[in-house]
Coordinates of C-alpha atoms in Angstrom, one line a residue:
M133 CA 8.2 40.5 20.9
K134 CA 11.8 42.2 20.8
K135 CA 12.9 39.3 23.5
L136 CA 11.0 36.4 21.6
L137 CA 12.9 37.9 18.2
F138 CA 16.5 38.0 20.0
L139 CA 15.8 34.2 21.3
L140 CA 14.8 33.4 17.5
I141 CA 18.2 34.9 16.3
A142 CA 20.0 33.3 18.7
L143 CA 18.5 30.2 17.9
S144 CA 19.5 30.5 14.8
F145 CA 22.8 31.7 15.0
V146 CA 23.5 28.0 17.8
F147 CA 22.3 26.0 15.0
A148 CA 24.4 27.4 12.3
Q149 CA 27.6 26.9 14.7
A150 CA 27.2 23.7 16.0
P151 CA 30.1 21.7 16.7
K152 CA 31.5 19.6 13.8
G153 CA 30.3 15.9 14.4
K154 CA 30.5 12.8 12.4
M155 CA 28.7 13.2 10.0
Q156 CA 29.6 14.3 6.3
E157 CA 28.4 16.2 3.7
S158 CA 26.0 18.3 5.8
I159 CA 24.9 22.1 6.7
L160 CA 23.9 23.3 9.7
S161 CA 22.0 26.9 8.7
G162 CA 19.6 29.3 10.2
G163 CA 19.0 32.7 9.5
T164 CA 16.8 36.4 10.2
G165 CA 15.2 38.7 8.6
M166 CA 12.0 40.7 7.6
V167 CA 9.3 40.0 5.0
W168 CA 6.9 41.6 3.4
I169 CA 4.0 39.2 2.4
D170 CA 1.7 41.1 -0.3
G171 CA 2.7 44.2 1.0
K172 CA 2.2 43.4 5.3
P173 CA 5.7 42.9 7.4
Y174 CA 6.6 40.3 9.4
Y175 CA 9.8 39.4 11.2
Q176 CA 11.2 36.2 10.0
V177 CA 13.4 33.4 11.7
T178 CA 14.0 30.2 9.3
I179 CA 16.4 27.3 10.7
N180 CA 16.9 25.0 8.1
P181 CA 19.8 22.5 8.5
E182 CA 20.3 19.7 5.8
L183 CA 22.4 16.2 7.9
S184 CA 23.7 13.7 6.1
F185 CA 25.3 10.2 7.2
S186 CA 26.1 7.7 4.4
K187 CA 22.9 7.0 2.5
I188 CA 20.7 8.8 5.1
G189 CA 19.6 12.3 4.8
I190 CA 17.6 14.6 7.0
G191 CA 16.2 18.5 6.1
L192 CA 14.5 20.6 8.8
D193 CA 12.9 24.1 7.8
L194 CA 11.2 25.9 10.7
R195 CA 9.8 28.9 9.3
L196 CA 8.5 31.3 11.9
E197 CA 6.8 34.9 10.7
F198 CA 5.7 37.2 12.7
N199 CA 4.7 40.9 14.0
N200 CA 3.2 42.4 16.8
D201 CA 0.1 40.5 16.8
G202 CA 1.7 37.6 17.3
I203 CA 2.7 34.7 14.8
R204 CA 1.3 34.8 11.4
K205 CA -1.8 32.1 11.5
E206 CA -0.6 30.3 8.1
N207 CA 2.3 29.3 9.7
F208 CA 1.0 26.6 12.0
N209 CA -3.0 26.3 10.8
E210 CA -2.6 22.4 9.5
T211 CA -1.7 19.7 11.4
S212 CA 0.9 19.0 8.4
D213 CA 2.3 22.4 9.2
Y214 CA 3.6 21.3 12.0
L215 CA 5.1 18.2 10.7
S216 CA 6.5 19.6 7.7
I217 CA 9.3 21.0 10.0
I218 CA 11.1 18.2 8.8
R219 CA 11.3 19.1 4.9
Y220 CA 12.3 15.9 4.1
I221 CA 14.3 12.3 5.2
R222 CA 15.6 10.2 2.3
Y223 CA 17.5 7.3 1.5
G224 CA 20.0 7.2 -1.5
Q225 CA 19.9 9.8 -4.3
K226 CA 17.8 9.2 -7.4
G227 CA 19.4 6.9 -9.5
D228 CA 20.8 4.8 -7.0
P229 CA 19.4 0.7 -6.8
F230 CA 17.1 2.0 -4.1
Y231 CA 15.7 5.2 -3.0
F232 CA 13.1 6.8 -1.0
R233 CA 12.2 10.4 0.2
V234 CA 9.4 11.5 2.5
G235 CA 8.6 15.2 3.0
A236 CA 8.4 17.5 0.5
L237 CA 8.3 16.4 -3.5
D238 CA 10.3 18.4 -5.4
F239 CA 10.0 18.3 -9.4
S240 CA 8.6 14.5 -8.9
T241 CA 8.8 12.8 -12.2
I242 CA 7.7 9.1 -13.3
G243 CA 9.3 7.5 -15.9
N244 CA 10.2 9.8 -18.9
G245 CA 7.7 11.9 -17.6
T246 CA 4.8 11.8 -20.3
I247 CA 2.6 11.3 -17.2
V248 CA 4.2 12.4 -14.1
S249 CA 6.4 15.1 -14.6
Y250 CA 8.5 17.7 -12.1
Y251 CA 5.0 17.6 -10.0
S252 CA 5.6 19.5 -7.0
N253 CA 2.9 19.0 -3.7
R254 CA 3.9 22.3 -2.3
P255 CA 3.0 25.0 -4.5
S256 CA 2.5 26.8 -1.5
I257 CA 4.8 28.2 1.5
D258 CA 1.9 28.3 3.2
S259 CA 0.5 24.9 2.3
R260 CA 3.4 22.2 2.9
K261 CA 2.5 18.6 2.1
I262 CA 4.1 15.7 3.3
G263 CA 4.1 13.1 0.1
L264 CA 6.3 10.2 -0.8
E265 CA 8.5 9.0 -3.9
M266 CA 10.5 6.0 -4.0
A267 CA 12.4 3.5 -6.4
F268 CA 14.4 0.4 -6.8
D269 CA 16.1 -1.2 -9.5
A270 CA 16.8 -5.1 -9.2
E271 CA 18.2 -5.0 -12.6
K272 CA 16.4 -7.8 -13.9
Y273 CA 13.1 -5.6 -12.9
G274 CA 11.7 -2.4 -10.7
A275 CA 9.7 -0.3 -9.9
E276 CA 9.0 3.8 -9.0
L277 CA 5.8 4.9 -6.5
I278 CA 4.7 8.2 -5.5
Y279 CA 2.4 9.5 -2.9
G280 CA 1.4 13.0 -3.0
N281 CA 0.0 14.1 0.4
F282 CA -0.6 11.8 3.8
G283 CA -2.6 14.6 5.1
L284 CA -5.5 14.4 2.7
A285 CA -6.3 12.8 -0.6
G286 CA -3.9 13.7 -3.1
I287 CA -2.4 11.5 -6.0
A288 CA -1.1 7.7 -5.7
G289 CA 0.6 5.4 -7.9
G290 CA 3.4 4.4 -9.3
R291 CA 5.6 2.9 -12.6
A292 CA 6.6 -0.8 -12.7
F293 CA 9.2 -2.4 -15.6
V294 CA 11.0 -5.3 -16.6
R295 CA 14.2 -6.0 -18.9
P296 CA 12.6 -8.8 -20.2
L297 CA 16.2 -10.2 -21.8
Q298 CA 17.7 -10.2 -18.8
M299 CA 14.9 -12.2 -17.5
A300 CA 15.5 -14.5 -19.6
G301 CA 19.1 -15.2 -18.9
M302 CA 19.9 -12.9 -22.0
S303 CA 22.1 -10.0 -20.3
D304 CA 25.0 -10.6 -22.7
I305 CA 23.1 -9.9 -25.7
P306 CA 24.5 -6.3 -26.5
V307 CA 22.2 -2.7 -26.5
L308 CA 18.7 -5.0 -26.6
S309 CA 19.2 -6.2 -23.1
N310 CA 18.9 -2.9 -21.2
L311 CA 15.3 -2.7 -23.3
E312 CA 12.8 -2.2 -20.8
L313 CA 9.0 -2.6 -20.8
G314 CA 6.9 -0.4 -18.3
G315 CA 3.1 0.1 -17.0
T316 CA 2.0 3.2 -15.0
Y317 CA -1.0 3.8 -12.9
I318 CA -1.3 7.2 -11.5
I319 CA -4.7 8.0 -9.8
D320 CA -5.7 11.5 -7.8
L321 CA -7.7 10.4 -4.9
D322 CA -9.2 13.9 -4.3
K323 CA -12.6 14.0 -5.1
R324 CA -12.0 17.2 -6.5
A325 CA -9.7 16.2 -9.3
D326 CA -12.8 15.8 -11.3
F327 CA -15.7 18.1 -10.8
D328 CA -18.1 20.1 -12.8
S329 CA -17.9 23.6 -10.6
T330 CA -17.5 25.4 -7.8
I331 CA -20.4 28.3 -7.2
T332 CA -19.2 31.0 -4.5
V333 CA -21.7 33.0 -2.8
G334 CA -20.3 35.6 -0.4
N335 CA -17.8 33.2 1.9
T336 CA -19.5 30.0 1.0
S337 CA -18.7 27.6 -1.8
K338 CA -19.9 24.9 -3.3
T339 CA -18.8 22.2 -5.4
Y340 CA -20.7 19.7 -8.2
G341 CA -20.1 16.7 -9.4
E342 CA -16.9 15.6 -7.6
K343 CA -15.1 12.3 -8.7
T344 CA -11.3 10.7 -8.8
L345 CA -9.5 10.8 -11.7
S346 CA -6.8 8.2 -13.2
V347 CA -3.8 8.0 -15.9
V348 CA -2.8 4.6 -17.0
G349 CA 0.1 4.0 -19.5
F350 CA 2.5 1.7 -21.0
D351 CA 6.4 2.4 -22.0
V352 CA 8.7 1.0 -24.4
T353 CA 12.4 2.3 -22.9
L354 CA 16.1 1.4 -25.3
P355 CA 18.7 2.5 -23.4
I356 CA 21.4 2.0 -26.3
I357 CA 24.6 3.2 -24.4
K358 CA 25.3 3.4 -20.7
S359 CA 28.3 4.5 -19.1
G360 CA 29.5 6.2 -16.7
I361 CA 30.7 8.9 -18.7
F362 CA 27.7 8.7 -21.9
N363 CA 24.2 7.4 -21.7
F364 CA 21.7 7.8 -24.3
K365 CA 18.3 6.4 -24.6
T366 CA 15.2 6.6 -26.9
Y367 CA 11.4 5.8 -25.5
Y368 CA 8.1 5.7 -26.3
D369 CA 5.0 6.4 -24.3
F370 CA 1.7 5.7 -24.4
A371 CA -1.4 7.6 -22.2
K372 CA -4.6 7.5 -21.4
I373 CA -6.7 9.8 -19.1
L374 CA -9.4 7.4 -18.2
N375 CA -12.8 8.7 -19.1
Y376 CA -10.8 11.1 -21.8
G377 CA -8.4 11.5 -24.7
S378 CA -5.0 9.3 -24.8
G379 CA -1.2 10.4 -26.1
S380 CA 2.3 9.1 -27.4
A381 CA 5.5 10.5 -27.5
L382 CA 8.9 9.4 -28.6
G383 CA 12.0 10.5 -27.4
A384 CA 15.8 10.7 -26.2
K385 CA 17.6 11.7 -23.5
L386 CA 21.2 12.1 -23.2
D387 CA 23.3 12.5 -20.5
I388 CA 27.4 13.5 -20.8
N389 CA 29.6 13.6 -17.4
P390 CA 33.0 13.1 -18.4
V391 CA 34.7 14.2 -15.1
E392 CA 32.9 14.9 -11.6
T393 CA 33.6 18.6 -12.1
F394 CA 31.2 18.7 -15.5
M395 CA 27.7 17.4 -16.7
F396 CA 25.7 17.9 -19.8
G397 CA 22.3 16.5 -20.6
A398 CA 19.4 17.1 -23.0
K399 CA 16.3 15.7 -23.9
F400 CA 13.6 16.2 -26.9
E401 CA 10.4 14.5 -27.3
Y402 CA 7.6 14.5 -30.6
R403 CA 3.9 14.5 -29.0
I404 CA 1.0 13.1 -30.6
N405 CA -1.5 14.1 -28.7
G406 CA -5.3 13.1 -29.2
D407 CA -8.5 14.9 -28.1
E408 CA -9.2 15.4 -24.4
Y409 CA -5.6 14.6 -23.8
I410 CA -3.0 16.6 -21.6
P411 CA 0.7 15.0 -21.7
G412 CA 2.7 15.1 -18.4
Y413 CA -0.7 15.9 -16.6
F414 CA 0.6 15.7 -13.1
N415 CA 3.0 18.8 -13.6
S416 CA 4.8 21.6 -11.4
F417 CA 1.1 23.6 -11.4
Y418 CA -0.9 20.2 -10.7
E419 CA -1.6 21.1 -7.4
I420 CA -3.4 24.6 -8.2
E421 CA -4.5 23.6 -11.7
R422 CA -6.6 20.9 -10.5
Y423 CA -9.0 23.5 -8.7
N424 CA -8.3 27.0 -10.4
W425 CA -8.4 25.9 -14.4
K426 CA -10.7 29.1 -15.0
T427 CA -13.5 31.5 -13.3
Y428 CA -16.2 33.0 -14.9
G429 CA -18.1 35.0 -12.4
N430 CA -18.7 33.4 -9.2
K431 CA -18.1 29.6 -10.8
T432 CA -14.6 27.8 -10.8
Y433 CA -13.5 25.3 -12.9
G434 CA -11.1 22.8 -12.4
K435 CA -8.0 21.1 -14.9
A436 CA -10.3 18.4 -15.7
R437 CA -12.6 20.8 -17.3
S438 CA -10.0 22.0 -19.8
L439 CA -9.9 18.6 -20.7
D440 CA -13.4 19.4 -22.7
E441 CA -12.2 22.1 -25.0
I442 CA -8.8 20.4 -26.3
K443 CA -8.5 19.0 -29.8
G444 CA -5.8 16.8 -30.5
K445 CA -2.6 18.3 -32.1
N446 CA 1.2 17.5 -32.1
G447 CA 3.3 18.9 -30.0
Y448 CA 7.0 18.7 -28.8
F449 CA 9.1 19.3 -25.3
G450 CA 12.9 20.1 -25.1
E451 CA 15.1 20.2 -22.4
L452 CA 18.8 20.6 -21.3
Y453 CA 20.8 20.7 -18.2
G454 CA 24.1 21.3 -17.0
S455 CA 26.7 22.0 -14.5
I456 CA 30.2 23.3 -14.0
A457 CA 32.4 22.5 -11.5
K458 CA 29.7 23.0 -9.0
I459 CA 30.0 26.5 -9.7
V460 CA 26.9 26.6 -12.0
E461 CA 24.2 24.6 -12.1
I462 CA 21.0 25.0 -14.9
R463 CA 18.1 23.5 -16.2
G464 CA 15.3 24.5 -18.3
S465 CA 12.9 22.6 -20.7
Y466 CA 9.9 24.1 -22.6
E467 CA 6.8 22.7 -24.5
R468 CA 4.5 23.5 -27.0
I469 CA 1.8 22.9 -29.7
P470 CA 2.3 25.1 -32.6
D471 CA -0.5 27.3 -33.2
E472 CA -2.2 26.6 -30.4
P473 CA -3.4 29.3 -28.3
K474 CA -1.5 29.5 -24.8
S475 CA 0.3 26.2 -24.9
G476 CA 3.7 27.0 -24.0
I477 CA 4.9 25.8 -20.6
L478 CA 8.3 26.6 -19.4
H479 CA 10.8 25.9 -16.7
I480 CA 13.9 27.1 -15.9
N481 CA 16.4 27.0 -12.3
G482 CA 19.9 27.6 -11.6
T483 CA 22.1 28.5 -9.0
A484 CA 25.8 30.0 -9.0
N485 CA 28.4 30.7 -7.1
L486 CA 30.3 33.9 -8.3
G487 CA 33.5 33.4 -6.7
E488 CA 33.7 33.1 -2.7
S489 CA 31.9 36.7 -2.1
Y490 CA 28.3 36.2 -4.4
A491 CA 25.7 33.7 -4.6
A492 CA 22.7 33.3 -6.3
R493 CA 19.6 31.4 -7.5
A494 CA 16.4 31.5 -9.5
G495 CA 13.5 29.5 -10.7
Y496 CA 10.6 30.1 -13.0
D497 CA 7.7 28.5 -14.0
K498 CA 5.4 29.6 -16.6
R499 CA 1.7 28.2 -18.0
N500 CA -0.6 29.4 -21.0
I501 CA 2.2 30.9 -22.8
D502 CA 1.1 32.6 -26.0
G503 CA 3.7 34.0 -27.6
E504 CA 7.3 35.3 -26.6
S505 CA 6.2 38.5 -25.4
A506 CA 4.8 36.7 -22.5
I507 CA 6.9 34.5 -21.6
F508 CA 8.3 36.6 -18.7
K509 CA 5.0 38.4 -17.5
V510 CA 4.9 37.5 -14.3
D511 CA 1.0 37.1 -13.1
E512 CA -1.2 34.6 -12.4
N513 CA 0.4 31.9 -14.9
T514 CA 3.6 32.3 -12.7
I515 CA 5.8 30.5 -9.8
M516 CA 8.8 32.3 -9.6
F517 CA 12.2 32.7 -7.3
A518 CA 15.2 34.7 -7.5
E519 CA 18.0 35.5 -4.6
F520 CA 20.8 37.6 -4.7
G521 CA 23.4 37.5 -1.7
Y522 CA 26.5 38.5 -0.7
R523 CA 29.2 37.1 1.3
P524 CA 31.0 39.1 3.6
Y525 CA 32.4 36.3 5.9
K526 CA 32.3 32.6 4.9
F527 CA 29.8 31.5 7.2
M528 CA 27.3 34.5 6.5
L529 CA 24.7 35.4 3.6
V530 CA 23.2 38.8 3.3
S531 CA 20.9 38.6 0.4
M532 CA 17.4 39.9 -0.8
A533 CA 15.0 37.4 -2.0
Y534 CA 11.9 37.4 -4.4
I535 CA 9.2 34.9 -4.5
W536 CA 6.1 34.8 -6.2
N537 CA 3.9 31.9 -5.7
F538 CA 0.4 30.8 -4.3
T539 CA -1.4 30.9 -1.5
P540 CA -4.6 28.9 -0.3
E541 CA -8.1 30.4 -0.4
R542 CA -10.2 28.6 2.3
E543 CA -14.1 27.3 2.1
G544 CA -16.0 30.0 4.7
G545 CA -12.3 32.3 4.6
K546 CA -11.5 30.5 7.7
S547 CA -7.6 29.9 8.4
D548 CA -7.8 25.9 9.2
G549 CA -10.7 25.8 6.5
K550 CA -10.6 23.3 3.4
I551 CA -8.6 24.3 0.4
I552 CA -11.3 25.7 -2.3
G553 CA -8.6 27.2 -4.0
Y554 CA -5.3 29.3 -4.4
K555 CA -4.3 33.0 -5.0
T556 CA -1.3 34.8 -6.2
Q557 CA 1.5 35.8 -3.8
K558 CA 4.2 38.3 -3.5
R559 CA 7.1 37.9 -0.9
I560 CA 9.9 40.0 -0.4
E561 CA 12.7 39.0 1.8
P562 CA 16.0 40.9 2.6
R563 CA 17.8 37.9 4.5
V564 CA 20.7 37.3 6.7
T565 CA 21.5 33.5 7.1
F566 CA 24.4 31.8 8.8
S567 CA 25.5 28.8 7.6
Y568 CA 28.3 25.8 8.7
A569 CA 29.4 22.8 6.2
F570 CA 30.9 20.1 8.2

């Protein structure tokens, strides 16, 4: 075991110090440390370079956790675990005329976010899925596509849009020529996207009333100002959860980017919600909520069952984001239905480089917020990570990370069994990371 540990540490250092090549804006990195997972210690080695050449980018994520009993079984108990060593392959960036990404989907949003909002296909380190997002904009028309999981059935669909005045040759008309008309269709192909209940007896579980779930919508989006420095748009979205309710949103979004080293943005929506309707249904918690919305005794109910209890009330959504000289980057959003218990959803993430010696990053997602006192209570409604580190050398970061997320519960308690739900997991990770940018 000691020889294996030494070999892996050496390998991570070799990756970190690889010679400079022709690629640009690339980072070769690897690290080692310990991790306590729900109180149980493991050695940990990671190799996670990000390579970029022109518009093509590749990110790797090899994670090994082991102790005297061998490699932790959750690291490689699914075919997707081996494939997910490639964290992503991408072409372009979001907002380019053509963009695609295969691998981990981090906070994916379709259109204005009324149906798919900050969706993540990897709610757990122990269940890493391979998905796809793609977008193109041909000026007169365009589309956005998403596929959540190539290994198993998951969410799929997209949004197509047209700019009718530009298609009619009237692109010289101020403001109105930017008008977009869009249509969206998203389906969750997992048969447990909408089920009656799962009953568990011992290690055996059975799900009843399984079926897929679909959401359709349309939007009218009007960019009023479009420039490299100042962008402002307004929009109206309508969405319908098939076999359930519908809702709509009136919104505005502002982006200010006067210089390369400063960016600020804001978004606000007023939401008109009908009965049996949840805005942004496919969100950052969706992969967990699909199976685990509520449990009574030995019966578990998924997110679709929550629709049965919802009575239409209007609400709001607000978001702020910005960056300063790549020293501080932060994004935060909050949504709530006034006077509706447990309707609050919060998202915060950010990074900070405090001089040349210190670095920090953190993320926090919270659902079912019932009041201010519950916002920062870490429980089964929380996903969070926080890391603070010190750089004794430019190429080395010594840090401590705290992660609170979820780990899969599998059918029959088998390590390779079908995922039937998720339970909370706490990870504490002291790390030494080596990195080399070129």
